[in-house]
mmCIF file of C-alpha atoms in Angstrom:
data_model
loop_
_atom_site.group_PDB
_atom_site.id
_atom_site.type_symbol
_atom_site.label_atom_id
_atom_site.label_comp_id
_atom_site.label_asym_id
_atom_site.label_seq_id
_atom_site.Cartn_x
_atom_site.Cartn_y
_atom_site.Cartn_z
ATOM 1 C CA MET R 44 24.192 240.814 -7.399
ATOM 2 C CA ASP R 45 25.244 243.891 -5.494
ATOM 3 C CA ASN R 46 28.628 244.533 -4.010
ATOM 4 C CA THR R 47 27.583 243.768 -0.410
ATOM 5 C CA THR R 48 26.335 240.315 -1.253
ATOM 6 C CA LEU R 49 29.476 239.598 -3.150
ATOM 7 C CA LEU R 50 31.693 240.632 -0.249
ATOM 8 C CA THR R 51 29.744 238.686 2.381
ATOM 9 C CA ARG R 52 29.419 235.556 0.306
ATOM 10 C CA GLY R 53 32.652 234.044 1.593
ATOM 11 C CA ASP R 54 31.702 234.754 5.157
ATOM 12 C CA ASN R 55 28.419 232.952 4.756
ATOM 13 C CA VAL R 56 30.150 229.865 3.378
ATOM 14 C CA TYR R 57 32.596 229.842 6.305
ATOM 15 C CA ASN R 58 29.786 230.126 8.833
ATOM 16 C CA LYS R 59 28.017 227.150 7.318
ATOM 17 C CA LYS R 60 31.132 224.987 7.536
ATOM 18 C CA ARG R 61 31.799 226.032 11.088
ATOM 19 C CA GLY R 62 28.214 225.284 12.030
ATOM 20 C CA ARG R 63 28.431 221.762 10.683
ATOM 21 C CA LYS R 64 31.591 221.070 12.694
ATOM 22 C CA GLN R 65 30.223 222.371 15.968
ATOM 23 C CA ARG R 66 26.848 220.668 15.656
ATOM 24 C CA GLN R 67 26.155 218.350 18.643
ATOM 25 C CA GLU R 68 25.011 214.777 18.047
ATOM 26 C CA GLU R 69 21.564 213.876 19.124
ATOM 27 C CA ILE R 70 21.262 211.506 22.127
ATOM 28 C CA VAL R 71 18.579 208.887 21.647
ATOM 29 C CA PHE R 72 17.320 207.223 24.832
ATOM 30 C CA ASP R 73 16.308 203.536 24.347
ATOM 31 C CA LYS R 74 14.069 202.288 27.131
ATOM 32 C CA ALA R 75 14.411 198.607 26.129
ATOM 33 C CA GLN R 76 18.196 198.656 26.395
ATOM 34 C CA ARG R 77 17.949 200.457 29.707
ATOM 35 C CA GLN R 78 15.552 197.805 31.008
ATOM 36 C CA GLU R 79 17.836 195.015 29.829
ATOM 37 C CA PHE R 80 20.838 196.603 31.537
ATOM 38 C CA LEU R 81 19.010 197.062 34.805
ATOM 39 C CA THR R 82 17.589 193.533 34.882
ATOM 40 C CA GLY R 83 20.497 191.659 33.231
ATOM 41 C CA PHE R 84 22.985 191.452 36.108
ATOM 42 C CA HIS R 85 22.209 187.790 36.861
ATOM 43 C CA LYS R 86 22.282 186.891 33.188
ATOM 44 C CA ARG R 87 25.660 188.494 32.681
ATOM 45 C CA LYS R 88 26.960 186.792 35.840
ATOM 46 C CA VAL R 89 25.850 183.374 34.549
ATOM 47 C CA GLU R 90 27.516 184.092 31.204
ATOM 48 C CA ARG R 91 30.774 184.976 32.955
ATOM 49 C CA GLN R 92 30.599 181.745 34.981
ATOM 50 C CA LYS R 93 29.997 179.672 31.843
ATOM 51 C CA HIS R 94 32.912 181.344 30.100
ATOM 52 C CA ALA R 95 35.197 180.703 33.073
ATOM 53 C CA GLN R 96 34.043 177.050 33.226
ATOM 54 C CA ALA R 97 34.745 176.595 29.519
ATOM 55 C CA VAL R 98 38.238 178.045 29.946
ATOM 56 C CA ALA R 99 38.875 175.765 32.956
ATOM 57 C CA GLU R 100 37.695 172.664 31.048
ATOM 58 C CA LYS R 101 39.924 173.566 28.136
ATOM 59 C CA GLN R 102 42.897 173.955 30.483
ATOM 60 C CA GLN R 103 42.044 170.636 32.171
ATOM 61 C CA ARG R 104 41.954 168.852 28.814
ATOM 62 C CA GLU R 105 45.319 170.346 27.948
ATOM 63 C CA ASP R 106 46.767 169.211 31.286
ATOM 64 C CA LYS R 107 45.454 165.668 30.748
ATOM 65 C CA ARG R 108 46.970 165.591 27.282
ATOM 66 C CA GLN R 109 50.337 166.656 28.666
ATOM 67 C CA MET R 110 50.068 164.054 31.451
ATOM 68 C CA ARG R 111 49.287 161.249 28.963
ATOM 69 C CA LYS R 112 52.199 162.330 26.826
ATOM 70 C CA MET R 113 54.522 162.231 29.833
ATOM 71 C CA ILE R 114 53.234 158.766 30.864
ATOM 72 C CA ARG R 115 53.793 157.437 27.336
ATOM 73 C CA GLN R 116 57.342 158.720 27.374
ATOM 74 C CA GLN R 117 58.011 157.119 30.776
ATOM 75 C CA ARG R 118 56.562 153.765 29.662
ATOM 76 C CA LYS R 119 58.594 153.880 26.486
ATOM 77 C CA GLN R 120 61.747 154.535 28.489
ATOM 78 C CA GLN R 121 60.929 151.713 30.935
ATOM 79 C CA LEU R 122 60.270 149.323 28.043
ATOM 80 C CA GLN R 123 63.595 150.243 26.483
ATOM 81 C CA GLU R 124 65.357 149.620 29.795
ATOM 82 C CA ARG R 125 63.655 146.222 30.157
ATOM 83 C CA ILE R 126 64.667 145.266 26.627
ATOM 84 C CA GLU R 127 68.274 146.178 27.352
ATOM 85 C CA ALA R 128 68.200 144.215 30.625
ATOM 86 C CA SER R 129 66.677 141.147 28.925
ATOM 87 C CA ARG R 130 69.332 141.316 26.204
ATOM 88 C CA LYS R 131 72.079 141.373 28.818
ATOM 89 C CA LEU R 132 70.411 138.485 30.667
ATOM 90 C CA LEU R 133 70.126 136.432 27.481
ATOM 91 C CA GLY R 134 73.790 137.072 26.759
ATOM 92 C CA ALA R 135 74.724 135.894 30.249
ATOM 93 C CA GLU R 136 72.531 132.778 29.850
ATOM 94 C CA ASP R 137 74.185 131.957 26.524
ATOM 95 C CA THR R 138 77.583 132.181 28.194
ATOM 96 C CA SER R 139 76.460 129.978 31.110
ATOM 97 C CA ASN R 140 74.909 127.463 28.697
ATOM 98 C CA SER R 141 78.164 127.201 26.765
ATOM 99 C CA GLU R 142 80.016 126.674 30.044
ATOM 100 C CA ASP R 143 77.476 124.001 31.075
ATOM 101 C CA GLU R 144 77.931 122.256 27.732
ATOM 102 C CA ASP R 145 81.690 122.234 28.219
ATOM 103 C CA SER R 146 81.281 120.852 31.735
ATOM 104 C CA ASP R 147 78.800 118.248 30.449
ATOM 105 C CA ASN R 148 81.333 117.144 27.846
ATOM 106 C CA VAL R 149 83.989 116.838 30.527
ATOM 107 C CA THR R 150 81.671 114.889 32.837
ATOM 108 C CA ALA R 151 80.613 112.635 29.955
ATOM 109 C CA GLU R 152 84.263 111.818 29.259
ATOM 110 C CA THR R 153 84.885 111.094 32.933
ATOM 111 C CA GLU R 154 81.764 108.918 33.088
ATOM 112 C CA ASP R 155 82.953 106.948 30.071
ATOM 113 C CA LYS R 156 86.211 106.379 31.879
ATOM 114 C CA VAL R 157 84.332 105.331 35.002
ATOM 115 C CA VAL R 158 82.217 102.899 32.991
ATOM 116 C CA ILE R 159 85.343 101.382 31.458
ATOM 117 C CA GLU R 160 87.006 101.130 34.852
ATOM 118 C CA ASN R 161 83.912 99.549 36.433
ATOM 119 C CA ASP R 162 83.799 96.676 33.952
ATOM 120 C CA ASP R 163 85.465 94.439 36.560
ATOM 121 C CA GLU R 164 82.227 93.966 38.464
ATOM 122 C CA PRO R 165 81.067 90.576 39.769
ATOM 123 C CA ARG R 166 79.747 88.162 37.114
ATOM 124 C CA THR R 167 77.000 85.628 37.731
ATOM 125 C CA ARG R 168 76.955 82.095 36.320
ATOM 126 C CA GLU R 169 74.010 79.765 36.501
ATOM 127 C CA TYR R 170 74.091 75.947 36.535
ATOM 128 C CA GLU R 171 71.179 73.583 36.105
ATOM 129 C CA GLU R 172 71.323 69.887 36.978
ATOM 130 C CA ASP R 173 68.600 67.429 38.058
ATOM 131 C CA ASP R 174 66.008 70.151 38.421
ATOM 132 C CA LYS R 175 68.363 72.218 40.533
ATOM 133 C CA HIS R 176 69.225 75.779 39.738
ATOM 134 C CA VAL R 177 72.445 77.159 41.202
ATOM 135 C CA SER R 178 73.712 80.713 40.759
ATOM 136 C CA VAL R 179 77.424 81.371 41.300
ATOM 137 C CA ILE R 180 78.861 84.873 41.596
ATOM 138 C CA ILE R 181 82.441 85.147 40.371
ATOM 139 C CA GLN R 182 84.367 88.166 41.574
ATOM 140 C CA GLU R 183 87.905 88.929 40.511
ATOM 141 C CA ASP R 184 90.366 89.595 43.310
ATOM 142 C CA ASP R 185 93.562 91.495 42.792
ATOM 143 C CA GLY R 186 95.234 89.498 45.552
ATOM 144 C CA GLU R 187 94.511 86.157 43.869
ATOM 145 C CA GLN R 188 95.605 87.523 40.511
ATOM 146 C CA SER R 189 98.894 88.754 41.947
ATOM 147 C CA GLN R 190 99.354 85.359 43.695
ATOM 148 C CA ASN R 191 98.776 83.519 40.408
ATOM 149 C CA GLU R 192 101.293 85.761 38.688
ATOM 150 C CA GLU R 193 103.852 85.016 41.420
ATOM 151 C CA GLU R 194 103.222 81.249 41.098
ATOM 152 C CA LEU R 195 103.673 81.456 37.327
ATOM 153 C CA ALA R 196 106.917 83.347 37.852
ATOM 154 C CA ASP R 197 108.126 80.619 40.255
ATOM 155 C CA GLY R 198 107.163 77.855 37.830
ATOM 156 C CA ILE R 199 104.231 76.702 39.931
ATOM 157 C CA HIS R 200 100.822 76.670 38.334
ATOM 158 C CA THR R 201 97.683 75.761 40.229
ATOM 159 C CA PRO R 202 94.774 75.257 37.842
ATOM 160 C CA GLN R 203 91.571 76.910 38.893
ATOM 161 C CA THR R 204 88.471 74.890 38.290
ATOM 162 C CA ASP R 205 84.898 75.994 38.532
ATOM 163 C CA PRO R 206 82.964 74.508 41.430
ATOM 164 C CA PRO R 207 80.732 71.552 40.584
ATOM 165 C CA PRO R 208 77.174 72.467 39.823
ATOM 166 C CA SER R 209 75.822 70.189 42.534
ATOM 167 C CA VAL R 210 77.565 72.106 45.311
ATOM 168 C CA PRO R 211 75.668 75.263 46.238
ATOM 169 C CA ILE R 212 77.876 78.229 46.920
ATOM 170 C CA ARG R 213 76.762 81.154 48.916
ATOM 171 C CA PRO R 214 77.137 84.462 47.174
ATOM 172 C CA HIS R 215 79.924 86.612 48.436
ATOM 173 C CA LYS R 216 78.631 89.340 50.700
ATOM 174 C CA GLN R 217 80.408 92.606 50.357
ATOM 175 C CA LYS R 218 80.968 94.706 53.408
ATOM 176 C CA GLN R 219 78.809 97.766 53.541
ATOM 177 C CA LYS R 220 80.734 100.963 53.618
ATOM 178 C CA LYS R 221 79.769 103.653 56.040
ATOM 179 C CA ASN R 222 78.135 106.606 54.396
ATOM 180 C CA ARG R 223 80.015 109.823 54.760
ATOM 181 C CA PHE R 224 77.986 112.941 54.379
ATOM 182 C CA ARG R 225 79.513 115.854 52.570
ATOM 183 C CA TYR R 226 78.280 118.661 50.418
ATOM 184 C CA GLU R 227 78.649 118.094 46.688
ATOM 185 C CA SER R 228 78.960 120.664 43.969
ATOM 186 C CA LYS R 229 76.643 120.877 40.997
ATOM 187 C CA GLU R 230 78.996 118.945 38.707
ATOM 188 C CA GLU R 231 79.556 116.240 41.332
ATOM 189 C CA ARG R 232 75.814 115.759 41.770
ATOM 190 C CA ARG R 233 75.404 115.392 38.030
ATOM 191 C CA MET R 234 78.193 112.831 37.865
ATOM 192 C CA SER R 235 76.786 110.804 40.777
ATOM 193 C CA GLU R 236 73.302 110.800 39.246
ATOM 194 C CA ARG R 237 74.636 109.638 35.899
ATOM 195 C CA LYS R 238 76.738 106.946 37.560
ATOM 196 C CA SER R 239 73.702 105.597 39.401
ATOM 197 C CA LYS R 240 71.662 105.597 36.184
ATOM 198 C CA ILE R 241 74.404 103.726 34.319
ATOM 199 C CA LYS R 242 74.715 101.192 37.147
ATOM 200 C CA LYS R 243 70.952 100.574 37.204
ATOM 201 C CA LEU R 244 70.957 100.152 33.430
ATOM 202 C CA LYS R 245 73.752 97.572 33.672
ATOM 203 C CA HIS R 246 71.885 95.585 36.327
ATOM 204 C CA ALA R 247 68.724 95.654 34.218
ATOM 205 C CA VAL R 248 70.622 94.385 31.155
ATOM 206 C CA ARG R 249 72.222 91.596 33.177
ATOM 207 C CA ARG R 250 68.875 90.484 34.557
ATOM 208 C CA ARG R 251 67.465 90.276 31.061
ATOM 209 C CA HIS R 252 70.380 88.088 29.935
#
C-alpha cells in the first residue's frame, strides 16, 4: 500500500458515510391505492356516518340509564314520604281510637244509669176468667205515691186493690210529645241509638214473658 492510498483512506470512508446519509428514499407509486382513494369518497362518508350513529346511540343509552336512575331515586323518595305519612296517620288513628274507647266507656256507664232509671216503666198484668182475657197496664204515678205517703203520715190509709178481672180497663194512653228537631253530636247519636236498642230489647223480652 503506497503512501497516497494510506492518506486518502480516511477521506474515502467519510465520503461513504456522507453518501449514505444524503441518499434519497425511493418513491413507489401504487396504482391500486390511488384508485381506492379516488373512488372511496362515498365509502369513507358512509363509514363516518356509521361511526357518528354509533357514538349517538351510545350517548342515548347513557342518557336513558341516567334518566332511569333519577326516576328510581324519585320513586324511592316518594315511597319514603308515603311511609312517613302513613305512620303519622296510623298514630293519629290510634289516638282517636283510644279517645273513642274512652267515650264509649263513658256512654256505656251513662246508658247503664239510664237503664236503671228507666226501670219504672209501665207493667202489664193479664187476667183470665170464663174464657175472657183482660190485659191491665199498671203505671206508677209520683203524685199518687206522694199522696199515699201523706195519708200514711196523717194516719189515714186507703188500701189499693187491683181491679176485678171481669171489668175491662182501657189501657192508659200517654200523650205524644212534640218532636223537637235539633242537631246531635256523634256521642249523642250513639247514646240515642243504644237507648232505642235497649228499649226494643226490653219490649221483646216482655212480649216473650
